[in-house]
Structures are given as structure tokens and as C-alpha cells.
XYZ file of C-alpha atoms in Angstrom:
297
model
C -14.436 -10.526 19.864
C -15.844 -7.011 19.736
C -14.920 -4.788 16.783
C -14.411 -1.066 17.106
C -17.052 1.341 15.836
C -17.131 5.033 14.947
C -17.282 5.789 18.671
C -13.738 4.433 18.966
C -12.376 6.655 16.184
C -11.026 10.198 16.312
C -9.779 12.560 13.592
C -6.157 13.712 13.773
C -4.407 16.319 11.644
C -0.870 15.495 10.518
C 1.375 18.426 9.601
C 3.907 17.648 6.860
C 5.577 20.587 5.157
C 2.860 23.031 4.124
C 0.152 20.374 4.136
C -2.360 19.247 6.715
C -3.353 15.602 6.238
C -6.481 14.152 7.789
C -5.858 10.927 9.701
C -8.289 8.675 11.571
C -7.084 6.971 14.753
C -8.971 3.828 15.771
C -8.282 2.991 19.414
C -8.163 -0.539 20.872
C -11.387 -2.004 22.228
C -9.589 -4.828 24.037
C -6.436 -4.859 26.196
C -3.892 -2.655 24.438
C -0.853 -4.298 22.856
C 1.026 -1.038 22.701
C 1.421 -1.623 18.949
C 0.419 0.901 16.301
C -0.689 -0.214 12.830
C -0.467 2.283 9.971
C -2.695 1.521 6.955
C -1.401 2.947 3.655
C -3.838 2.963 0.749
C -2.928 2.642 -2.911
C -2.309 5.537 -5.298
C -4.838 6.910 -7.754
C -6.449 9.469 -5.408
C -8.128 6.809 -3.291
C -8.840 8.105 0.242
C -7.700 6.384 3.405
C -10.894 4.335 3.519
C -9.574 2.349 0.513
C -12.179 0.822 -1.800
C -15.618 0.184 -0.271
C -14.308 1.317 3.154
C -12.036 -1.714 3.228
C -9.546 -0.036 5.559
C -12.334 1.127 7.866
C -13.390 -2.481 8.329
C -9.787 -3.658 8.751
C -8.958 -0.923 11.276
C -11.980 -1.754 13.422
C -11.194 -5.455 13.317
C -7.561 -4.904 14.313
C -8.665 -2.635 17.160
C -10.571 -5.631 18.484
C -7.237 -7.437 18.860
C -5.726 -4.565 20.872
C -3.976 -2.617 18.110
C -3.976 1.161 17.723
C -4.707 1.777 14.030
C -4.239 4.890 11.903
C -4.988 5.703 8.274
C -4.667 9.042 6.476
C -5.496 10.817 3.224
C -2.508 11.659 1.040
C -1.918 15.265 -0.006
C -4.645 16.367 -2.407
C -6.827 13.359 -1.557
C -10.016 13.317 0.497
C -9.947 15.948 3.240
C -6.185 16.636 3.121
C -4.740 19.846 1.766
C -2.079 20.081 -0.941
C -1.868 18.395 -4.326
C -0.570 15.148 -5.780
C -0.469 15.239 -9.585
C 0.545 11.591 -9.992
C 1.768 8.732 -7.830
C 5.356 7.655 -8.423
C 6.783 4.430 -6.978
C 10.201 6.104 -6.941
C 9.014 9.190 -5.045
C 6.640 8.009 -2.311
C 5.289 10.289 0.423
C 7.791 9.043 3.028
C 7.665 12.164 5.266
C 3.891 11.729 5.535
C 4.328 8.113 6.656
C 6.870 9.127 9.297
C 4.572 11.893 10.565
C 1.816 9.320 11.054
C 4.265 6.960 12.793
C 5.318 9.738 15.176
C 1.663 10.434 15.974
C 1.043 6.777 16.756
C 4.059 6.808 19.068
C 2.826 9.950 20.799
C -0.491 8.191 21.392
C 1.111 5.244 23.176
C 2.419 2.830 20.524
C 5.831 1.433 21.431
C 6.138 -0.641 18.240
C 4.900 -0.081 14.703
C 3.366 -2.283 11.994
C 3.191 -0.975 8.412
C 0.429 -2.232 6.100
C 0.226 -1.058 2.485
C -1.195 -2.030 -0.882
C 0.525 -1.221 -4.214
C 1.816 2.361 -3.864
C 1.119 2.193 -0.121
C 3.200 -0.969 0.174
C 6.096 0.725 -1.585
C 5.762 3.665 0.816
C 5.959 1.233 3.719
C 9.170 -0.306 2.382
C 10.665 3.121 1.669
C 9.908 4.381 5.185
C 10.889 1.160 6.998
C 14.592 2.040 7.540
C 13.510 5.165 9.424
C 11.183 3.259 11.759
C 13.543 1.725 14.364
C 10.696 0.087 16.295
C 9.238 -1.661 13.227
C 7.589 -4.899 14.343
C 5.951 -6.389 11.223
C 4.800 -5.536 7.700
C 2.007 -6.477 5.304
C 2.644 -5.540 1.665
C 0.225 -6.272 -1.144
C 0.455 -6.170 -4.945
C 3.592 -4.032 -5.298
C 4.987 -3.843 -8.844
C 8.430 -5.423 -8.807
C 10.036 -3.163 -11.398
C 11.119 0.383 -10.521
C 8.855 2.136 -13.007
C 8.533 5.886 -12.534
C 4.864 6.602 -11.897
C 4.209 8.346 -15.187
C 5.801 5.823 -17.506
C 4.521 2.791 -15.598
C 0.955 4.038 -15.626
C 1.094 4.967 -19.300
C 2.348 1.489 -20.166
C -0.294 -0.118 -17.959
C -3.137 1.959 -19.393
C -1.820 1.288 -22.893
C -2.029 -2.458 -22.343
C -5.450 -2.155 -20.725
C -6.747 -0.016 -23.590
C -6.937 -3.134 -25.747
C -9.400 -4.837 -23.408
C -13.178 -4.797 -23.888
C -13.593 -3.876 -20.227
C -11.886 -0.509 -20.711
C -13.837 0.340 -23.860
C -17.059 -0.402 -22.002
C -16.086 1.863 -19.110
C -14.859 4.559 -21.457
C -18.434 5.268 -22.566
C -19.297 6.632 -19.095
C -15.911 7.429 -17.534
C -14.018 9.115 -20.363
C -13.360 12.369 -18.353
C -11.480 10.354 -15.733
C -9.348 8.606 -18.362
C -8.576 11.918 -20.071
C -7.455 13.418 -16.737
C -5.261 10.426 -15.896
C -3.650 10.459 -19.337
C -3.042 14.208 -19.166
C -1.465 14.112 -15.690
C 0.673 11.071 -16.425
C 1.852 12.512 -19.733
C 2.762 15.803 -18.042
C 4.803 13.965 -15.411
C 6.465 11.808 -18.042
C 7.903 14.762 -19.941
C 9.077 16.441 -16.745
C 11.420 13.514 -16.063
C 15.117 13.653 -16.945
C 16.120 12.135 -20.269
C 16.911 8.469 -19.781
C 14.538 7.915 -16.878
C 11.518 7.042 -19.044
C 10.549 3.380 -19.084
C 12.009 2.436 -15.730
C 14.742 3.386 -13.326
C 18.228 2.603 -14.517
C 20.348 0.339 -12.360
C 23.545 -1.665 -12.841
C 23.113 -4.853 -14.817
C 22.170 -7.721 -12.525
C 21.266 -5.456 -9.586
C 17.925 -6.131 -7.896
C 15.155 -3.506 -8.166
C 14.657 -1.101 -5.269
C 11.623 -3.067 -4.074
C 13.791 -6.124 -3.443
C 16.603 -4.144 -1.806
C 14.118 -2.464 0.522
C 12.528 -5.796 1.427
C 15.969 -7.256 2.142
C 16.621 -4.379 4.539
C 13.512 -5.234 6.545
C 14.344 -8.951 6.563
C 17.886 -8.272 7.790
C 16.211 -6.681 10.829
C 14.170 -9.889 11.399
C 10.884 -8.132 10.596
C 8.180 -10.678 9.680
C 6.425 -9.835 6.405
C 3.160 -10.976 4.845
C 3.202 -10.619 1.047
C -0.055 -10.799 -0.921
C -0.421 -11.035 -4.693
C -3.049 -12.166 -7.172
C -2.187 -14.538 -9.984
C -4.352 -12.458 -12.340
C -2.712 -9.137 -11.387
C -1.265 -7.104 -14.239
C 2.166 -7.173 -12.575
C 2.137 -10.853 -11.653
C 4.308 -12.071 -14.582
C 7.134 -9.785 -13.425
C 6.521 -10.819 -9.812
C 6.651 -14.514 -10.715
C 9.873 -13.978 -12.624
C 11.391 -12.121 -9.651
C 10.527 -15.079 -7.404
C 12.852 -17.148 -9.590
C 15.668 -14.623 -9.207
C 16.398 -11.708 -6.840
C 13.165 -11.791 -4.861
C 13.232 -15.544 -4.357
C 16.837 -15.447 -3.160
C 16.027 -12.662 -0.693
C 13.134 -14.674 0.768
C 15.121 -17.926 0.910
C 17.953 -16.166 2.764
C 15.573 -15.421 5.659
C 13.573 -18.621 6.244
C 10.418 -18.242 8.269
C 10.207 -14.453 7.998
C 8.135 -14.124 4.807
C 4.616 -15.464 4.463
C 3.710 -15.430 0.771
C 0.039 -15.819 -0.144
C -1.122 -15.958 -3.767
C -4.778 -15.485 -4.634
C -6.122 -17.082 -7.793
C -7.918 -13.950 -8.999
C -7.038 -10.278 -9.478
C -6.028 -8.704 -6.180
C -4.352 -5.500 -7.381
C -6.606 -2.550 -6.591
C -9.014 -4.677 -4.513
C -11.715 -3.997 -7.112
C -14.103 -6.732 -5.993
C -15.728 -7.521 -2.675
C -14.058 -10.939 -2.750
C -10.611 -9.361 -3.145
C -11.346 -6.893 -0.343
C -12.532 -9.635 1.987
C -9.503 -11.779 1.182
C -7.106 -8.905 1.943
C -8.860 -8.067 5.212
C -8.970 -11.696 6.372
C -5.339 -12.426 5.487
C -4.065 -9.233 7.145
C -6.143 -9.702 10.275
C -5.162 -13.362 10.594
C -1.455 -12.643 10.129
C -1.350 -9.803 12.670
C -3.568 -11.594 15.196
C -1.260 -14.629 15.078
C 1.787 -12.368 15.360
C 0.279 -10.617 18.406
C -0.511 -13.924 20.076
C 3.051 -15.165 19.587
C 4.895 -11.955 20.375
C 2.963 -9.886 22.876
C 1.356 -9.920 26.270
C -1.334 -7.242 26.594
C -0.389 -4.230 28.733
C -2.674 -2.313 31.051
């Protein structure tokens, strides 16, 4: 199977509000499926390439199976205009996702697949109800709890601060840590009283992540879920599998494919984690295409 190359890619500008976001459209290099795949990177000012151009590789591989693929830089990231001071799981860039979906439709996609990691996965779930032609989803390493971005990141960095790995990095990357702490602290104190430490919800109610996933499953949308057993959020994820999340998956047998990696997958910080994510996503969508679609001319 031939993979796409840079010759099969074209820049596209998405207009959302006052911002212009740079997107890259990778066109199919085999018979078109008429299916658009939108790749949503994680937060933390990572461009649409994701770490080590992981999404570039994935987009070109998926184009070899007949998918149209698009990825874009969030506001204030990469070549896009605007500013994002911090990334909040409760306030994802949903209008930006829908703008990219509309562009994929305008370029010939009749159905849409959403693929996202961490913050990008939460954006996919948030936008899903407004994508009537949603065909499938791949979501990776999403925190289960509804932490506001500022408080969640402060808690996470606080826990990480005790590790030798962080102290080693701090010797050369202290300006980055100072900037992250400053921006997260600013966002934290801008939040209403009572919202710090996690979104309030009625006792016993599932977190928004689970409710959003249930909405997609009620529409019979197949979902691939990826997580690493060494991820910082895995204890909460494992607990959710015993409660709300597990019940949601069990209520829709055959729709959710859950894959757990033995290492740390969150952030795709290693080449092994990147390769695993690419291979699992490509395999899932290639199998879905084989079972669901006949190529169109």
C-alpha cells in the first residue's frame, strides 16, 4: 500500500471567530472512501503535527487507505493566529473542530471520523453531538474527571514535582515550567469560587466524559479507546471502568474497543508510544473501512 507524501498535502485556512487556523489536508492516494478523518492533537501548545510528526505519519498512512485527513493548529499554536492561555477540558475549542469538519465535507467527505488524544479526545467527544454524519471515533488518554484546565494541571504538575525526572529537566527547562505555572495560576484565580478542584456535579452522576461517550454509543458509533497503564490518570480511569464508564461500555456490546498499553501513553512522549498509537489507530480504521465501505469513484 502506498502512503501519501507532501505532494498529496495542501494547506487550508479555517476561519473561526477572529482567528485564522492553519490546517493541512492530506488527500487519498487510493480509491476514495468519501470519509474524512480529523486529527486533534493534545493541549500544551503542541502543533497539529503532534510529537515527532506523529500525526503527519498517521495522516499519510490513512490516506493510503482512501481517507481524507485533516489536522490543524489551535489558536495561538504553530501558524494559527489568536491566543490560547491554557487548555481546559471543560472549555474545548468546539467551534474550531466544527469548522474543520465543515471543510472536510466541502472537500467531498460524506462521513466523519474524529481522532483525538487527551485534550483533543475531549474536544472530539464535545463536538460529536453536532456532527450528524459521525462514523467512528478514536480517543486516547482522556482524563476521566472533569478537572478545569488550570486546577487539573496544577495538581498534575504538583505531583510530578516530586519526581527526579522533573528536577533533572528543571535544570535546562525552567523557563517553560515558570510560564506554565504562571498561566495555569492566572486561569485558576479567574474561575468562579467553588469551581477549583473539579467540576461540581450531583452525587453519583457520571463525569462529562462518560456522558459524552454514552451519547456517541447511543448513536451506534464505534469507538477505539487507548490508555497506558502507567499514565498519570490511569488510576482514575481504572476506577471508572468499575463504575460509570464500565456500565456505559457494557450497555453497548461490540461498539467499544479498549486497548491498554503497559507503559506510559499519555502525551506520546516516546517513539514506542507514538508507534503504538499510530498502529492501533490505523488498524482500527482500516478494519472499519473494510467492513463498512465500498470505495467510490
